[in-house]
Amino acid sequence: MNFEIRNAKIVTARGNEAVNDYVLETFTANIHISNGCIVAIDEQIRGVDFFDASGLIALPGFVDPHTHIPFVGERSKEFIMRSKGIKYADILKAGGGIHSTVDDVRRASVDDLVNAGLKYLGWMLKNGVTSAECKSGYGLDFENEIKQLEAIKIISTLTSQNIVSTFLGAHAIPPKGEKAFFEDLKAMMKEIKEKNLAEFVDVFCDEGAFSVDFSREYLNFAKSLGFKLKAHADELTNNGFAKIASMLGATSVDHLAMCDESEINEMSKNKTIAVLLPLTSFYLKNKFAPAAKIINSGVPVALGSDFNPGSNTFYSPFLTIHLAVNYMGMTTAQAIVAHTLNAACAIGLGERVGSIEPGKRADILLLDVPSIDYIPYMPTNEIIRAIFLNGEFFENRNSLSGKNKK
């Protein structure tokens, strides 16, 4: 199929690698699409079906590099308990917390997980998220971790969104303890590699989660099997693991609310991407990551949601950008690059998505806004006038604007 988006005010970063200059080029042109890909951007009119984007800003589709999809069940009672000041440790003792979701996932079928995952990804797509990472981590045993990853693989065939799979078996320590659990995790990783069920391996290294020594050995084993590496680090406390993960070659280290200067410097040296998750800080009323300090040190920053049933049920990139600008000191341009090109690179998709350029997928948002600064100012998906996913209309809201577009 050949298609054109005409007269679009294009706002995009460029390239296939994560950047720390956060430059957004802005220009008006026609975007020529063939078979789902951008083939040219120029002023020519080729006489094919078209969408008139006059007066609209074209952004690359948002990329969410950190979600905990798929999961089932809900923890609204826990949310209310937290809102009243009840500590998470007490919630765990009462049968809530992550182990509640683990119980739900263990009872669920693959179809249950697929249906729930597609529902949540559909919600995200209506907010302009055209690519996303999905994690396991709510099984915590061989059968159920594999089940989650198999569900992700099926989901990737049922949606046109780009889906990247991550194994997070080391998400919470089961009763047998981390040392005994390591043997189980090794067996899982071998099976996952054999069945090609995940591209990345992740670990949660923090207070109440896995230790630094365990996490180092765990990522080293994953690396020996050929997995790309990620890490949850410095969300609740600082233990220095962000530095270690960076030295091990992790593609990204995520959270980083409590990171220190030595970790930031190591990440800068290794070009490790910092995936910052302000929605979680907001949801939990915790400290925000020092985004400006990280950026000024030359670390490429990406933004994600951390959408999950326990510590953050927000998923809007518009709200993420608002928080990044209003609470973390980022500029609008930095936040947009962080949620598009840098986020794509954080999950290995930089060559395919994240910018509006020839050769990349035609994942494009058309926004009815006077400037990009309106995005954090008015953080709602109602500013979207059209979503193109792999060159096809996902949603066309042009009747709302009173403009004849096609």
CSV table of N, CA and C in Angstrom, one decimal, residues 187-248:
chain,number,residue,atom,x,y,z
A,187,ALA,N,18.2,-22.7,34.8
A,187,ALA,CA,17.4,-23.6,33.9
A,187,ALA,C,16.4,-22.9,33.1
A,188,MET,N,15.7,-21.9,33.7
A,188,MET,CA,14.8,-21.1,32.9
A,188,MET,C,15.5,-20.4,31.8
A,189,MET,N,16.6,-19.7,32.0
A,189,MET,CA,17.3,-19.0,31.0
A,189,MET,C,17.7,-19.9,29.8
A,190,LYS,N,18.2,-21.1,30.1
A,190,LYS,CA,18.6,-22.0,29.1
A,190,LYS,C,17.4,-22.4,28.2
A,191,GLU,N,16.2,-22.6,28.8
A,191,GLU,CA,15.0,-22.9,28.1
A,191,GLU,C,14.6,-21.7,27.3
A,192,ILE,N,14.6,-20.5,27.8
A,192,ILE,CA,14.2,-19.3,27.2
A,192,ILE,C,15.1,-19.1,25.9
A,193,LYS,N,16.4,-19.3,26.1
A,193,LYS,CA,17.3,-19.0,25.0
A,193,LYS,C,17.0,-20.1,23.9
A,194,GLU,N,16.8,-21.3,24.2
A,194,GLU,CA,16.5,-22.4,23.3
A,194,GLU,C,15.2,-22.1,22.5
A,195,LYS,N,14.2,-21.6,23.2
A,195,LYS,CA,12.9,-21.3,22.5
A,195,LYS,C,12.8,-19.9,22.0
A,196,ASN,N,13.8,-19.1,22.2
A,196,ASN,CA,13.9,-17.7,21.7
A,196,ASN,C,12.6,-16.9,22.2
A,197,LEU,N,12.5,-17.0,23.5
A,197,LEU,CA,11.3,-16.4,24.2
A,197,LEU,C,11.6,-15.0,24.7
A,198,ALA,N,12.9,-14.6,24.8
A,198,ALA,CA,13.2,-13.2,25.3
A,198,ALA,C,14.5,-12.8,24.7
A,199,GLU,N,14.6,-11.5,24.5
A,199,GLU,CA,15.8,-10.8,24.0
A,199,GLU,C,16.7,-10.3,25.1
A,200,PHE,N,16.0,-9.8,26.2
A,200,PHE,CA,16.7,-9.3,27.4
A,200,PHE,C,16.5,-10.1,28.6
A,201,VAL,N,17.5,-10.0,29.5
A,201,VAL,CA,17.3,-10.5,30.9
A,201,VAL,C,17.5,-9.3,31.9
A,202,ASP,N,16.6,-9.2,32.8
A,202,ASP,CA,16.5,-8.1,33.8
A,202,ASP,C,16.6,-8.7,35.2
A,203,VAL,N,17.0,-7.8,36.1
A,203,VAL,CA,17.1,-8.2,37.5
A,203,VAL,C,16.7,-7.0,38.4
A,204,PHE,N,16.0,-7.3,39.5
A,204,PHE,CA,15.6,-6.2,40.4
A,204,PHE,C,16.6,-6.3,41.6
A,205,CYS,N,17.5,-5.4,41.6
A,205,CYS,CA,18.5,-5.3,42.7
A,205,CYS,C,18.3,-4.1,43.5
A,206,ASP,N,17.8,-4.3,44.7
A,206,ASP,CA,17.4,-3.2,45.6
A,206,ASP,C,17.1,-3.8,47.0
A,207,GLU,N,16.8,-2.9,47.9
A,207,GLU,CA,16.4,-3.3,49.3
A,207,GLU,C,15.2,-4.1,49.2
A,208,GLY,N,15.2,-5.3,49.8
A,208,GLY,CA,14.0,-6.2,49.8
A,208,GLY,C,14.0,-7.0,48.6
A,209,ALA,N,14.9,-6.8,47.6
A,209,ALA,CA,14.9,-7.6,46.4
A,209,ALA,C,16.3,-8.4,46.4
A,210,PHE,N,16.9,-8.5,45.2
A,210,PHE,CA,18.1,-9.4,45.1
A,210,PHE,C,19.3,-8.6,45.5
A,211,SER,N,20.3,-9.3,46.0
A,211,SER,CA,21.5,-8.7,46.5
A,211,SER,C,22.4,-8.3,45.3
A,212,VAL,N,23.4,-7.4,45.6
A,212,VAL,CA,24.4,-7.0,44.6
A,212,VAL,C,25.2,-8.2,44.1
A,213,ASP,N,25.7,-9.1,45.0
A,213,ASP,CA,26.5,-10.2,44.6
A,213,ASP,C,25.7,-11.2,43.7
A,214,PHE,N,24.4,-11.5,44.1
A,214,PHE,CA,23.6,-12.3,43.3
A,214,PHE,C,23.3,-11.7,41.9
A,215,SER,N,23.0,-10.4,41.9
A,215,SER,CA,22.6,-9.8,40.7
A,215,SER,C,23.8,-9.7,39.7
A,216,ARG,N,25.0,-9.5,40.2
A,216,ARG,CA,26.2,-9.5,39.3
A,216,ARG,C,26.4,-10.9,38.7
A,217,GLU,N,26.3,-12.0,39.5
A,217,GLU,CA,26.5,-13.3,39.0
A,217,GLU,C,25.4,-13.7,38.0
A,218,TYR,N,24.2,-13.3,38.4
A,218,TYR,CA,23.0,-13.6,37.5
A,218,TYR,C,23.1,-12.9,36.1
A,219,LEU,N,23.5,-11.7,36.1
A,219,LEU,CA,23.6,-11.0,34.8
A,219,LEU,C,24.8,-11.6,34.0
A,220,ASN,N,25.9,-11.9,34.7
A,220,ASN,CA,27.0,-12.5,34.0
A,220,ASN,C,26.6,-13.9,33.4
A,221,PHE,N,25.8,-14.6,34.1
A,221,PHE,CA,25.3,-15.9,33.5
A,221,PHE,C,24.5,-15.6,32.3
A,222,ALA,N,23.6,-14.7,32.4
A,222,ALA,CA,22.7,-14.3,31.3
A,222,ALA,C,23.5,-13.9,30.1
A,223,LYS,N,24.6,-13.1,30.3
A,223,LYS,CA,25.4,-12.6,29.3
A,223,LYS,C,26.2,-13.7,28.6
A,224,SER,N,26.6,-14.7,29.4
A,224,SER,CA,27.2,-15.9,28.8
A,224,SER,C,26.4,-16.7,27.8
A,225,LEU,N,25.0,-16.6,28.0
A,225,LEU,CA,24.1,-17.3,27.1
A,225,LEU,C,23.7,-16.4,25.9
A,226,GLY,N,24.2,-15.2,25.9
A,226,GLY,CA,23.9,-14.3,24.7
A,226,GLY,C,22.8,-13.4,24.9
A,227,PHE,N,22.2,-13.2,26.1
A,227,PHE,CA,21.1,-12.3,26.3
A,227,PHE,C,21.7,-10.9,26.4
A,228,LYS,N,20.9,-9.9,26.0
A,228,LYS,CA,21.2,-8.5,26.3
A,228,LYS,C,20.7,-8.3,27.8
A,229,LEU,N,21.3,-7.3,28.4
A,229,LEU,CA,21.1,-7.1,29.8
A,229,LEU,C,20.4,-5.8,30.2
A,230,LYS,N,19.5,-5.9,31.2
A,230,LYS,CA,18.9,-4.7,31.8
A,230,LYS,C,19.0,-4.9,33.3
A,231,ALA,N,18.7,-3.8,34.1
A,231,ALA,CA,18.6,-3.9,35.5
A,231,ALA,C,17.7,-2.9,36.1
A,232,HIS,N,16.9,-3.3,37.1
A,232,HIS,CA,16.2,-2.4,38.0
A,232,HIS,C,17.2,-2.0,39.1
A,233,ALA,N,17.5,-0.7,39.3
A,233,ALA,CA,18.5,-0.4,40.3
A,233,ALA,C,18.2,1.0,40.8
A,234,ASP,N,18.6,1.2,42.1
A,234,ASP,CA,18.5,2.5,42.7
A,234,ASP,C,17.1,3.1,42.8
A,235,GLU,N,16.1,2.2,42.8
A,235,GLU,CA,14.7,2.7,43.0
A,235,GLU,C,14.4,3.2,44.4
A,236,LEU,N,14.8,2.3,45.4
A,236,LEU,CA,14.5,2.6,46.8
A,236,LEU,C,15.7,3.0,47.6
A,237,THR,N,16.8,2.4,47.3
A,237,THR,CA,18.1,2.7,48.0
A,237,THR,C,19.2,2.8,47.0
A,238,ASN,N,20.3,3.2,47.4
A,238,ASN,CA,21.5,3.2,46.6
A,238,ASN,C,22.5,2.1,47.1
A,239,ASN,N,22.7,1.1,46.2
A,239,ASN,CA,23.7,0.1,46.5
A,239,ASN,C,24.8,-0.1,45.5
A,240,GLY,N,24.9,0.9,44.6
A,240,GLY,CA,26.0,0.9,43.6
A,240,GLY,C,25.8,-0.1,42.4
A,241,PHE,N,24.6,-0.8,42.3
A,241,PHE,CA,24.5,-1.8,41.3
A,241,PHE,C,24.4,-1.2,39.9
A,242,ALA,N,23.9,0.1,39.8
A,242,ALA,CA,23.8,0.7,38.5
A,242,ALA,C,25.2,0.8,37.8
A,243,LYS,N,26.2,1.0,38.6
A,243,LYS,CA,27.6,1.1,38.1
A,243,LYS,C,28.0,-0.3,37.6
A,244,ILE,N,27.7,-1.3,38.4
A,244,ILE,CA,28.1,-2.7,38.1
A,244,ILE,C,27.4,-3.1,36.8
A,245,ALA,N,26.1,-2.9,36.7
A,245,ALA,CA,25.3,-3.3,35.6
A,245,ALA,C,25.9,-2.6,34.3
A,246,SER,N,26.2,-1.4,34.4
A,246,SER,CA,26.8,-0.6,33.3
A,246,SER,C,28.1,-1.3,32.9
A,247,MET,N,29.0,-1.6,33.9
A,247,MET,CA,30.3,-2.2,33.5
A,247,MET,C,30.1,-3.6,32.9
A,248,LEU,N,29.0,-4.3,33.2
A,248,LEU,CA,28.7,-5.6,32.6
A,248,LEU,C,28.2,-5.4,31.2
